[in-house]
């Protein structure tokens, strides 16, 4: 394999060296960039796994990257598609690249660009491999978003009956569900009670117990939302996850609290965890969280593949009809929305913001299947004239060092 070093003539020239498959780029100043390029033959429609290691300066962001160009035989044509190779940092000075792609139709050449930019120091790419494999399979998930409203003159007993009826309805209506999402704090919605009377323990409590029974019976994951009372007496607005065996899998505590929640003594959460389920990684934002674009972005940065959004309501159609799609588009993530507002739908949206299913039926649900491995590529973006993947680009081309 022949690798060629190059750099723009507008920057201080890097120092390149190559030995035993190790491709070194040393930048004299931050205002510079250097690249190694190589080419491989590939087969259209086949899988192609790209892997490599890189020794990097301490705590780099997106300064050390690998970019792929999928090309046709005619070298006069631009690449059909360009992709970043996903990576994880094994330490502050060691980066592991590893991702599998399906070779686009008509493409027979793969150009690999190993780039180091905008950081003085030395980066070394090594152990670069291109392996043919099976193409990426579909990863279908079956999702349901419940739409339930509190009972008139609500009591806990009435709301629990509505909740169980909704659970029973969706579980009997759709086979092999992977995830059901319920609205924000729906069990005590409209019930006259103190905050201590509303709060439930996790695990345990009436809401968890009901979810646990149905999750185990129908072998599905469930996300529901309660006021949680901790053993230490703190109260949180908490979404919990029940696994297919009916066990507590994890919980997220609402970070952005409304003024009323603050005044009532609810304590906010401190971060945006991502949860590994058997079909993929989900992140949760509760109601007011989603008015802050940082919530969905942080979940994406933390590795979420699906946004889960339980909420009480959204007063303005001009807001929810646009903002929900925007959160999906900004992060290239699909989203499941469950609500208990009679004027607003529960819905499932694709990663490009398309509304796949929605309902305002009391006790009803929105249902859709989504392929978590599908990418909604767009022409041009930052990689034109080629197709690019927003799921990669919106993360791999961020400049976090410029945001504070």
mmCIF file of C-alpha atoms in Angstrom:
data_model
loop_
_atom_site.group_PDB
_atom_site.id
_atom_site.type_symbol
_atom_site.label_atom_id
_atom_site.label_comp_id
_atom_site.label_asym_id
_atom_site.label_seq_id
_atom_site.Cartn_x
_atom_site.Cartn_y
_atom_site.Cartn_z
ATOM 1 C CA UNK A 1 0.000 0.000 0.000
ATOM 2 C CA UNK A 2 1.424 3.363 -1.067
ATOM 3 C CA UNK A 3 0.748 6.392 1.104
ATOM 4 C CA UNK A 4 1.335 9.959 -0.032
ATOM 5 C CA UNK A 5 1.964 12.928 2.267
ATOM 6 C CA UNK A 6 0.611 16.355 1.440
ATOM 7 C CA UNK A 7 -0.230 19.714 2.969
ATOM 8 C CA UNK A 8 -1.726 22.989 1.726
ATOM 9 C CA UNK A 9 0.833 25.551 0.563
ATOM 10 C CA UNK A 10 -0.883 28.211 2.705
ATOM 11 C CA UNK A 11 0.329 26.827 6.057
ATOM 12 C CA UNK A 12 3.634 26.189 7.784
ATOM 13 C CA UNK A 13 4.788 22.874 6.301
ATOM 14 C CA UNK A 14 4.465 19.795 8.504
ATOM 15 C CA UNK A 15 7.213 17.242 8.946
ATOM 16 C CA UNK A 16 6.219 13.843 7.554
ATOM 17 C CA UNK A 17 7.847 10.471 8.144
ATOM 18 C CA UNK A 18 6.867 6.901 7.315
ATOM 19 C CA UNK A 19 8.324 3.720 8.800
ATOM 20 C CA UNK A 20 6.962 0.174 9.190
ATOM 21 C CA UNK A 21 3.426 1.264 8.363
ATOM 22 C CA UNK A 22 3.511 4.160 10.825
ATOM 23 C CA UNK A 23 2.421 7.461 9.275
ATOM 24 C CA UNK A 24 3.731 10.441 11.229
ATOM 25 C CA UNK A 25 2.635 14.078 10.934
ATOM 26 C CA UNK A 26 4.351 16.736 13.022
ATOM 27 C CA UNK A 27 2.906 20.254 13.017
ATOM 28 C CA UNK A 28 5.251 23.116 13.972
ATOM 29 C CA UNK A 29 2.368 25.412 14.960
ATOM 30 C CA UNK A 30 -1.364 25.127 15.558
ATOM 31 C CA UNK A 31 -2.087 27.015 12.341
ATOM 32 C CA UNK A 32 -1.176 24.072 10.141
ATOM 33 C CA UNK A 33 -2.527 20.826 8.712
ATOM 34 C CA UNK A 34 -0.983 17.669 7.293
ATOM 35 C CA UNK A 35 -2.424 14.597 5.587
ATOM 36 C CA UNK A 36 -1.532 11.110 4.429
ATOM 37 C CA UNK A 37 -3.656 9.621 1.627
ATOM 38 C CA UNK A 38 -3.952 6.029 0.435
ATOM 39 C CA UNK A 39 -6.237 4.069 -1.867
ATOM 40 C CA UNK A 40 -7.833 0.620 -1.661
ATOM 41 C CA UNK A 41 -10.026 -1.412 -3.992
ATOM 42 C CA UNK A 42 -13.516 -2.183 -2.674
ATOM 43 C CA UNK A 43 -16.596 -4.082 -3.877
ATOM 44 C CA UNK A 44 -19.958 -2.314 -4.209
ATOM 45 C CA UNK A 45 -22.553 -3.555 -1.743
ATOM 46 C CA UNK A 46 -20.049 -5.351 0.467
ATOM 47 C CA UNK A 47 -19.116 -4.447 4.010
ATOM 48 C CA UNK A 48 -15.840 -2.648 4.636
ATOM 49 C CA UNK A 49 -14.333 -2.405 8.111
ATOM 50 C CA UNK A 50 -11.804 0.385 8.645
ATOM 51 C CA UNK A 51 -9.612 0.227 11.733
ATOM 52 C CA UNK A 52 -6.452 1.955 12.944
ATOM 53 C CA UNK A 53 -4.662 3.308 15.993
ATOM 54 C CA UNK A 54 -3.331 6.826 16.405
ATOM 55 C CA UNK A 55 -0.836 8.159 18.919
ATOM 56 C CA UNK A 56 -1.971 11.721 19.524
ATOM 57 C CA UNK A 57 -1.079 14.820 21.556
ATOM 58 C CA UNK A 58 -2.764 14.927 24.942
ATOM 59 C CA UNK A 59 -6.518 15.541 24.925
ATOM 60 C CA UNK A 60 -7.103 16.346 21.270
ATOM 61 C CA UNK A 61 -10.657 16.894 20.078
ATOM 62 C CA UNK A 62 -11.318 16.470 16.373
ATOM 63 C CA UNK A 63 -7.768 17.384 15.408
ATOM 64 C CA UNK A 64 -6.873 13.795 14.481
ATOM 65 C CA UNK A 65 -9.330 12.188 12.059
ATOM 66 C CA UNK A 66 -9.724 9.653 9.267
ATOM 67 C CA UNK A 67 -11.926 10.599 6.299
ATOM 68 C CA UNK A 68 -13.129 8.140 3.651
ATOM 69 C CA UNK A 69 -14.025 8.954 0.040
ATOM 70 C CA UNK A 70 -16.009 6.295 -1.817
ATOM 71 C CA UNK A 71 -15.223 6.652 -5.515
ATOM 72 C CA UNK A 72 -16.179 5.252 -8.908
ATOM 73 C CA UNK A 73 -13.661 3.940 -11.417
ATOM 74 C CA UNK A 74 -13.706 7.219 -13.373
ATOM 75 C CA UNK A 75 -11.187 9.426 -11.583
ATOM 76 C CA UNK A 76 -12.678 12.536 -13.158
ATOM 77 C CA UNK A 77 -15.784 12.114 -11.000
ATOM 78 C CA UNK A 78 -16.009 13.415 -7.429
ATOM 79 C CA UNK A 79 -16.573 10.869 -4.640
ATOM 80 C CA UNK A 80 -20.115 9.576 -4.341
ATOM 81 C CA UNK A 81 -19.954 9.671 -0.556
ATOM 82 C CA UNK A 82 -17.574 10.815 2.178
ATOM 83 C CA UNK A 83 -17.506 9.571 5.764
ATOM 84 C CA UNK A 84 -15.566 10.038 8.966
ATOM 85 C CA UNK A 85 -14.366 6.876 10.687
ATOM 86 C CA UNK A 86 -15.752 6.623 14.196
ATOM 87 C CA UNK A 87 -13.286 6.568 17.074
ATOM 88 C CA UNK A 88 -12.963 6.292 20.821
ATOM 89 C CA UNK A 89 -10.113 7.526 22.991
ATOM 90 C CA UNK A 90 -8.473 4.697 24.915
ATOM 91 C CA UNK A 91 -6.434 7.270 26.843
ATOM 92 C CA UNK A 92 -5.584 10.965 26.559
ATOM 93 C CA UNK A 93 -2.857 10.087 24.026
ATOM 94 C CA UNK A 94 -4.253 7.010 22.238
ATOM 95 C CA UNK A 95 -7.142 6.990 19.771
ATOM 96 C CA UNK A 96 -8.800 3.886 18.301
ATOM 97 C CA UNK A 97 -10.564 4.165 14.930
ATOM 98 C CA UNK A 98 -12.982 1.361 14.068
ATOM 99 C CA UNK A 99 -16.155 1.398 11.983
ATOM 100 C CA UNK A 100 -17.869 -0.787 9.406
ATOM 101 C CA UNK A 101 -19.495 0.688 6.310
ATOM 102 C CA UNK A 102 -21.460 -0.688 3.380
ATOM 103 C CA UNK A 103 -19.698 0.204 0.124
ATOM 104 C CA UNK A 104 -22.027 2.453 -1.937
ATOM 105 C CA UNK A 105 -23.391 1.114 -5.210
ATOM 106 C CA UNK A 106 -21.054 1.779 -8.133
ATOM 107 C CA UNK A 107 -18.019 2.556 -5.967
ATOM 108 C CA UNK A 108 -14.863 0.487 -6.508
ATOM 109 C CA UNK A 109 -12.195 2.704 -4.922
ATOM 110 C CA UNK A 110 -11.754 3.873 -1.354
ATOM 111 C CA UNK A 111 -9.523 6.856 -0.665
ATOM 112 C CA UNK A 112 -8.429 7.188 2.964
ATOM 113 C CA UNK A 113 -7.325 10.535 4.343
ATOM 114 C CA UNK A 114 -5.433 10.530 7.664
ATOM 115 C CA UNK A 115 -5.465 14.130 8.893
ATOM 116 C CA UNK A 116 -3.836 16.060 11.741
ATOM 117 C CA UNK A 117 -4.798 19.729 12.011
ATOM 118 C CA UNK A 118 -4.841 22.864 14.148
ATOM 119 C CA UNK A 119 -2.686 21.590 16.998
ATOM 120 C CA UNK A 120 1.078 21.806 17.389
ATOM 121 C CA UNK A 121 2.659 18.438 18.053
ATOM 122 C CA UNK A 122 2.889 14.995 16.512
ATOM 123 C CA UNK A 123 0.273 12.419 15.514
ATOM 124 C CA UNK A 124 1.108 8.918 14.296
ATOM 125 C CA UNK A 125 -1.389 6.697 12.462
ATOM 126 C CA UNK A 126 -0.553 2.989 12.614
ATOM 127 C CA UNK A 127 -1.941 -0.518 12.131
ATOM 128 C CA UNK A 128 -4.321 0.714 9.440
ATOM 129 C CA UNK A 129 -6.559 -2.080 8.164
ATOM 130 C CA UNK A 130 -9.245 -2.296 5.479
ATOM 131 C CA UNK A 131 -11.122 -5.605 5.718
ATOM 132 C CA UNK A 132 -13.954 -6.844 3.533
ATOM 133 C CA UNK A 133 -16.884 -8.163 5.560
ATOM 134 C CA UNK A 134 -20.627 -8.596 5.462
ATOM 135 C CA UNK A 135 -22.591 -5.376 4.848
ATOM 136 C CA UNK A 136 -24.230 -3.722 7.818
ATOM 137 C CA UNK A 137 -27.554 -5.422 8.605
ATOM 138 C CA UNK A 138 -30.689 -3.501 9.386
ATOM 139 C CA UNK A 139 -31.290 -2.912 13.097
ATOM 140 C CA UNK A 140 -35.048 -2.527 13.339
ATOM 141 C CA UNK A 141 -36.702 -1.393 16.560
ATOM 142 C CA UNK A 142 -40.442 -1.357 17.211
ATOM 143 C CA UNK A 143 -41.446 1.733 19.156
ATOM 144 C CA UNK A 144 -44.665 2.931 20.786
ATOM 145 C CA UNK A 145 -45.467 6.322 22.317
ATOM 146 C CA UNK A 146 -48.494 6.266 24.616
ATOM 147 C CA UNK A 147 -50.995 9.117 24.719
ATOM 148 C CA UNK A 148 -52.832 9.198 28.042
ATOM 149 C CA UNK A 149 -54.730 11.953 29.809
ATOM 150 C CA UNK A 150 -55.536 12.269 33.527
ATOM 151 C CA UNK A 151 -59.044 11.390 34.622
ATOM 152 C CA UNK A 152 -61.605 14.118 35.322
ATOM 153 C CA UNK A 153 -61.518 14.815 39.075
ATOM 154 C CA UNK A 154 -58.359 12.731 39.030
ATOM 155 C CA UNK A 155 -57.464 10.318 41.781
ATOM 156 C CA UNK A 156 -54.559 7.912 41.963
ATOM 157 C CA UNK A 157 -56.918 4.978 41.468
ATOM 158 C CA UNK A 158 -58.525 6.515 38.366
ATOM 159 C CA UNK A 159 -55.164 7.420 36.845
ATOM 160 C CA UNK A 160 -53.766 3.946 37.518
ATOM 161 C CA UNK A 161 -56.770 2.449 35.733
ATOM 162 C CA UNK A 162 -56.151 4.730 32.731
ATOM 163 C CA UNK A 163 -52.459 3.824 32.801
ATOM 164 C CA UNK A 164 -53.083 0.077 32.931
ATOM 165 C CA UNK A 165 -55.714 0.275 30.198
ATOM 166 C CA UNK A 166 -53.202 2.079 27.986
ATOM 167 C CA UNK A 167 -50.478 -0.465 28.775
ATOM 168 C CA UNK A 168 -52.809 -3.347 28.049
ATOM 169 C CA UNK A 169 -54.027 -1.737 24.823
ATOM 170 C CA UNK A 170 -50.604 -1.152 23.302
ATOM 171 C CA UNK A 171 -49.210 -4.529 24.401
ATOM 172 C CA UNK A 172 -52.176 -6.428 22.960
ATOM 173 C CA UNK A 173 -52.283 -4.357 19.762
ATOM 174 C CA UNK A 174 -48.647 -4.678 18.639
ATOM 175 C CA UNK A 175 -46.549 -7.829 18.810
ATOM 176 C CA UNK A 176 -42.880 -7.869 19.733
ATOM 177 C CA UNK A 177 -42.569 -4.269 20.867
ATOM 178 C CA UNK A 178 -39.072 -3.158 21.800
ATOM 179 C CA UNK A 179 -39.921 0.029 23.704
ATOM 180 C CA UNK A 180 -43.018 1.747 25.086
ATOM 181 C CA UNK A 181 -42.753 5.323 26.379
ATOM 182 C CA UNK A 182 -45.209 7.012 28.763
ATOM 183 C CA UNK A 183 -45.677 10.727 29.597
ATOM 184 C CA UNK A 184 -44.220 12.821 32.382
ATOM 185 C CA UNK A 185 -45.447 12.007 35.911
ATOM 186 C CA UNK A 186 -48.749 10.710 34.546
ATOM 187 C CA UNK A 187 -49.788 8.571 37.529
ATOM 188 C CA UNK A 188 -50.387 11.543 39.823
ATOM 189 C CA UNK A 189 -51.292 14.048 37.104
ATOM 190 C CA UNK A 190 -54.197 16.162 38.411
ATOM 191 C CA UNK A 191 -54.310 14.369 41.784
ATOM 192 C CA UNK A 192 -54.599 16.575 44.870
ATOM 193 C CA UNK A 193 -51.681 15.432 46.993
ATOM 194 C CA UNK A 194 -48.542 16.763 48.615
ATOM 195 C CA UNK A 195 -45.199 16.187 46.936
ATOM 196 C CA UNK A 196 -44.324 13.568 49.549
ATOM 197 C CA UNK A 197 -47.608 11.778 48.838
ATOM 198 C CA UNK A 198 -46.904 11.830 45.105
ATOM 199 C CA UNK A 199 -43.335 10.574 45.345
ATOM 200 C CA UNK A 200 -42.536 6.884 44.809
ATOM 201 C CA UNK A 201 -39.510 4.751 45.557
ATOM 202 C CA UNK A 202 -37.449 3.080 42.836
ATOM 203 C CA UNK A 203 -37.737 0.188 42.438
ATOM 204 C CA UNK A 204 -41.146 -0.317 43.990
ATOM 205 C CA UNK A 205 -44.065 2.064 44.021
ATOM 206 C CA UNK A 206 -47.311 1.645 42.128
ATOM 207 C CA UNK A 207 -46.076 2.975 38.777
ATOM 208 C CA UNK A 208 -42.944 0.849 38.703
ATOM 209 C CA UNK A 209 -44.830 -2.267 39.807
ATOM 210 C CA UNK A 210 -47.338 -1.933 36.984
ATOM 211 C CA UNK A 211 -44.607 -1.361 34.402
ATOM 212 C CA UNK A 212 -42.617 -4.285 35.767
ATOM 213 C CA UNK A 213 -45.527 -6.690 35.389
ATOM 214 C CA UNK A 214 -46.296 -5.721 31.794
ATOM 215 C CA UNK A 215 -42.649 -5.517 30.730
ATOM 216 C CA UNK A 216 -42.037 -9.068 31.928
ATOM 217 C CA UNK A 217 -45.294 -10.429 30.511
ATOM 218 C CA UNK A 218 -44.837 -8.915 27.046
ATOM 219 C CA UNK A 219 -41.027 -8.963 26.960
ATOM 220 C CA UNK A 220 -40.677 -5.275 26.185
ATOM 221 C CA UNK A 221 -38.735 -2.305 27.533
ATOM 222 C CA UNK A 222 -40.780 0.465 29.169
ATOM 223 C CA UNK A 223 -39.873 4.062 30.043
ATOM 224 C CA UNK A 224 -42.179 5.783 32.527
ATOM 225 C CA UNK A 225 -41.890 8.939 34.618
ATOM 226 C CA UNK A 226 -42.574 9.616 38.309
ATOM 227 C CA UNK A 227 -41.678 11.841 41.207
ATOM 228 C CA UNK A 228 -39.000 9.720 42.856
ATOM 229 C CA UNK A 229 -38.279 9.799 46.582
ATOM 230 C CA UNK A 230 -34.743 8.654 47.393
ATOM 231 C CA UNK A 231 -33.775 6.817 50.608
ATOM 232 C CA UNK A 232 -32.255 10.109 51.758
ATOM 233 C CA UNK A 233 -35.570 11.915 51.335
ATOM 234 C CA UNK A 234 -34.776 13.935 48.198
ATOM 235 C CA UNK A 235 -37.425 14.183 45.500
ATOM 236 C CA UNK A 236 -36.588 14.130 41.790
ATOM 237 C CA UNK A 237 -38.556 14.183 38.549
ATOM 238 C CA UNK A 238 -37.336 10.813 37.288
ATOM 239 C CA UNK A 239 -37.785 8.706 34.181
ATOM 240 C CA UNK A 240 -37.045 5.041 34.827
ATOM 241 C CA UNK A 241 -36.354 2.156 32.461
ATOM 242 C CA UNK A 242 -37.756 -1.333 33.011
ATOM 243 C CA UNK A 243 -36.143 -4.197 31.087
ATOM 244 C CA UNK A 244 -37.809 -7.180 29.426
ATOM 245 C CA UNK A 245 -37.558 -9.166 32.667
ATOM 246 C CA UNK A 246 -39.388 -6.472 34.623
ATOM 247 C CA UNK A 247 -36.281 -5.248 36.437
ATOM 248 C CA UNK A 248 -35.130 -1.657 36.933
ATOM 249 C CA UNK A 249 -32.454 -0.972 34.306
ATOM 250 C CA UNK A 250 -31.677 2.676 35.004
ATOM 251 C CA UNK A 251 -33.123 6.098 35.664
ATOM 252 C CA UNK A 252 -32.647 9.673 34.495
ATOM 253 C CA UNK A 253 -33.383 12.664 36.725
ATOM 254 C CA UNK A 254 -34.655 15.794 35.008
ATOM 255 C CA UNK A 255 -31.906 18.416 34.773
ATOM 256 C CA UNK A 256 -33.859 21.528 33.757
ATOM 257 C CA UNK A 257 -36.590 22.162 36.325
ATOM 258 C CA UNK A 258 -39.475 24.571 35.862
ATOM 259 C CA UNK A 259 -39.917 27.427 38.311
ATOM 260 C CA UNK A 260 -42.775 25.560 39.981
ATOM 261 C CA UNK A 261 -40.653 22.435 40.390
ATOM 262 C CA UNK A 262 -37.837 24.456 41.885
ATOM 263 C CA UNK A 263 -40.192 26.079 44.389
ATOM 264 C CA UNK A 264 -41.712 22.716 45.354
ATOM 265 C CA UNK A 265 -38.363 21.327 46.470
ATOM 266 C CA UNK A 266 -37.623 18.980 43.588
ATOM 267 C CA UNK A 267 -33.871 18.478 43.167
ATOM 268 C CA UNK A 268 -32.422 18.482 39.629
ATOM 269 C CA UNK A 269 -30.305 15.762 38.087
ATOM 270 C CA UNK A 270 -26.684 16.462 37.297
ATOM 271 C CA UNK A 271 -26.086 14.956 33.856
ATOM 272 C CA UNK A 272 -27.356 13.190 30.762
ATOM 273 C CA UNK A 273 -26.619 9.462 31.030
ATOM 274 C CA UNK A 274 -27.073 7.105 28.100
ATOM 275 C CA UNK A 275 -28.474 3.622 28.653
ATOM 276 C CA UNK A 276 -27.481 0.471 26.787
ATOM 277 C CA UNK A 277 -30.551 -1.596 25.880
ATOM 278 C CA UNK A 278 -30.513 -4.846 23.915
ATOM 279 C CA UNK A 279 -31.392 -3.013 20.689
ATOM 280 C CA UNK A 280 -29.313 0.159 21.086
ATOM 281 C CA UNK A 281 -28.444 3.141 23.281
ATOM 282 C CA UNK A 282 -31.151 5.545 24.445
ATOM 283 C CA UNK A 283 -31.022 8.952 26.087
ATOM 284 C CA UNK A 284 -33.876 10.657 27.921
ATOM 285 C CA UNK A 285 -34.901 14.313 28.164
ATOM 286 C CA UNK A 286 -37.965 15.191 30.262
ATOM 287 C CA UNK A 287 -40.314 17.991 29.207
ATOM 288 C CA UNK A 288 -38.578 21.324 29.960
ATOM 289 C CA UNK A 289 -35.214 19.692 29.207
ATOM 290 C CA UNK A 290 -36.084 19.678 25.524
ATOM 291 C CA UNK A 291 -36.489 23.461 25.399
ATOM 292 C CA UNK A 292 -32.707 23.566 25.842
ATOM 293 C CA UNK A 293 -30.833 22.401 22.758
ATOM 294 C CA UNK A 294 -27.884 21.339 24.920
ATOM 295 C CA UNK A 295 -29.895 18.431 26.355
ATOM 296 C CA UNK A 296 -30.286 16.519 23.096
ATOM 297 C CA UNK A 297 -26.782 17.460 21.970
ATOM 298 C CA UNK A 298 -25.225 16.172 25.186
ATOM 299 C CA UNK A 299 -27.124 12.911 24.846
ATOM 300 C CA UNK A 300 -25.814 12.542 21.300
ATOM 301 C CA UNK A 301 -22.268 13.297 22.445
ATOM 302 C CA UNK A 302 -22.665 10.669 25.154
ATOM 303 C CA UNK A 303 -23.541 8.067 22.533
ATOM 304 C CA UNK A 304 -27.350 8.015 22.338
ATOM 305 C CA UNK A 305 -28.876 6.451 19.228
ATOM 306 C CA UNK A 306 -32.493 7.227 20.152
ATOM 307 C CA UNK A 307 -34.016 10.172 22.037
ATOM 308 C CA UNK A 308 -36.825 9.430 24.502
ATOM 309 C CA UNK A 309 -38.949 12.448 25.419
ATOM 310 C CA UNK A 310 -41.707 12.134 28.054
ATOM 311 C CA UNK A 311 -43.497 15.396 28.782
ATOM 312 C CA UNK A 312 -46.655 16.848 30.271
ATOM 313 C CA UNK A 313 -47.534 19.314 27.522
ATOM 314 C CA UNK A 314 -46.475 22.001 25.091
ATOM 315 C CA UNK A 315 -48.729 25.033 24.872
ATOM 316 C CA UNK A 316 -47.824 26.221 21.369
ATOM 317 C CA UNK A 317 -48.203 24.239 18.164
ATOM 318 C CA UNK A 318 -45.769 26.675 16.558
ATOM 319 C CA UNK A 319 -43.215 25.356 19.048
ATOM 320 C CA UNK A 320 -43.734 21.587 19.172
ATOM 321 C CA UNK A 321 -44.404 21.216 15.448
ATOM 322 C CA UNK A 322 -40.956 22.643 14.708
ATOM 323 C CA UNK A 323 -38.772 22.104 17.771
ATOM 324 C CA UNK A 324 -39.164 18.350 17.989
ATOM 325 C CA UNK A 325 -38.073 17.940 14.378
ATOM 326 C CA UNK A 326 -35.222 20.365 14.961
ATOM 327 C CA UNK A 327 -33.847 18.314 17.865
ATOM 328 C CA UNK A 328 -33.837 15.262 15.594
ATOM 329 C CA UNK A 329 -32.222 17.099 12.676
ATOM 330 C CA UNK A 330 -29.579 18.836 14.804
ATOM 331 C CA UNK A 331 -28.329 15.521 16.157
ATOM 332 C CA UNK A 332 -29.454 13.099 13.421
ATOM 333 C CA UNK A 333 -31.327 11.059 16.030
ATOM 334 C CA UNK A 334 -34.852 9.606 15.966
ATOM 335 C CA UNK A 335 -37.149 10.521 18.859
ATOM 336 C CA UNK A 336 -40.096 8.998 20.729
ATOM 337 C CA UNK A 337 -42.430 11.593 22.304
ATOM 338 C CA UNK A 338 -45.119 10.691 24.854
ATOM 339 C CA UNK A 339 -47.441 13.352 26.209
ATOM 340 C CA UNK A 340 -50.551 13.808 28.366
ATOM 341 C CA UNK A 341 -51.799 17.071 26.826
ATOM 342 C CA UNK A 342 -55.132 16.699 24.948
ATOM 343 C CA UNK A 343 -54.097 19.297 22.369
ATOM 344 C CA UNK A 344 -50.678 17.826 21.525
ATOM 345 C CA UNK A 345 -49.829 14.486 19.873
ATOM 346 C CA UNK A 346 -47.637 11.691 21.062
ATOM 347 C CA UNK A 347 -45.326 10.937 18.170
ATOM 348 C CA UNK A 348 -42.358 9.113 16.694
ATOM 349 C CA UNK A 349 -39.944 11.093 14.517
ATOM 350 C CA UNK A 350 -37.118 9.900 12.289
ATOM 351 C CA UNK A 351 -33.561 11.225 12.484
ATOM 352 C CA UNK A 352 -34.233 13.676 9.629
ATOM 353 C CA UNK A 353 -37.182 15.197 11.511
ATOM 354 C CA UNK A 354 -39.861 13.344 9.544
ATOM 355 C CA UNK A 355 -42.967 12.544 11.582
ATOM 356 C CA UNK A 356 -43.474 8.780 11.196
ATOM 357 C CA UNK A 357 -46.503 8.388 13.463
ATOM 358 C CA UNK A 358 -48.616 10.568 15.733
ATOM 359 C CA UNK A 359 -51.835 10.369 17.719
ATOM 360 C CA UNK A 360 -53.992 12.554 19.954
ATOM 361 C CA UNK A 361 -56.356 9.696 20.758
ATOM 362 C CA UNK A 362 -56.930 9.421 24.504
ATOM 363 C CA UNK A 363 -55.541 6.052 25.544
ATOM 364 C CA UNK A 364 -54.053 5.531 22.092
ATOM 365 C CA UNK A 365 -50.467 5.255 20.931
ATOM 366 C CA UNK A 366 -48.196 6.100 18.037
ATOM 367 C CA UNK A 367 -46.280 3.155 16.577
ATOM 368 C CA UNK A 368 -43.377 2.977 14.136
ATOM 369 C CA UNK A 369 -40.429 0.800 13.189
ATOM 370 C CA UNK A 370 -37.038 2.475 12.785
ATOM 371 C CA UNK A 371 -33.746 1.112 11.472
ATOM 372 C CA UNK A 372 -31.097 2.396 13.877
ATOM 373 C CA UNK A 373 -28.379 1.539 11.338
ATOM 374 C CA UNK A 374 -29.947 3.651 8.589
ATOM 375 C CA UNK A 375 -28.281 6.945 7.749
ATOM 376 C CA UNK A 376 -30.138 9.883 6.188
ATOM 377 C CA UNK A 377 -27.302 11.219 4.055
ATOM 378 C CA UNK A 378 -27.601 14.619 2.411
ATOM 379 C CA UNK A 379 -25.874 15.972 -0.648
ATOM 380 C CA UNK A 380 -23.051 18.427 -0.019
ATOM 381 C CA UNK A 381 -23.252 19.494 3.650
ATOM 382 C CA UNK A 382 -19.514 19.990 4.364
ATOM 383 C CA UNK A 383 -18.245 17.196 2.097
ATOM 384 C CA UNK A 384 -19.631 18.250 -1.295
ATOM 385 C CA UNK A 385 -19.972 17.590 -4.051
ATOM 386 C CA UNK A 386 -20.675 14.251 -2.326
ATOM 387 C CA UNK A 387 -23.210 12.762 0.048
ATOM 388 C CA UNK A 388 -22.450 13.207 3.746
ATOM 389 C CA UNK A 389 -23.859 11.755 6.951
ATOM 390 C CA UNK A 390 -25.238 14.314 9.438
ATOM 391 C CA UNK A 391 -24.967 11.719 12.234
ATOM 392 C CA UNK A 392 -21.184 11.879 11.841
ATOM 393 C CA UNK A 393 -20.608 15.387 10.574
ATOM 394 C CA UNK A 394 -22.464 17.283 13.297
ATOM 395 C CA UNK A 395 -20.193 15.633 15.864
ATOM 396 C CA UNK A 396 -16.906 15.089 14.038
ATOM 397 C CA UNK A 397 -16.733 18.713 12.836
ATOM 398 C CA UNK A 398 -17.726 20.387 16.103
ATOM 399 C CA UNK A 399 -15.257 22.860 17.639
ATOM 400 C CA UNK A 400 -15.897 22.534 21.399
ATOM 401 C CA UNK A 401 -12.763 24.503 22.229
ATOM 402 C CA UNK A 402 -14.415 27.556 20.642
ATOM 403 C CA UNK A 403 -17.700 27.268 22.548
ATOM 404 C CA UNK A 404 -16.685 28.476 25.995
#
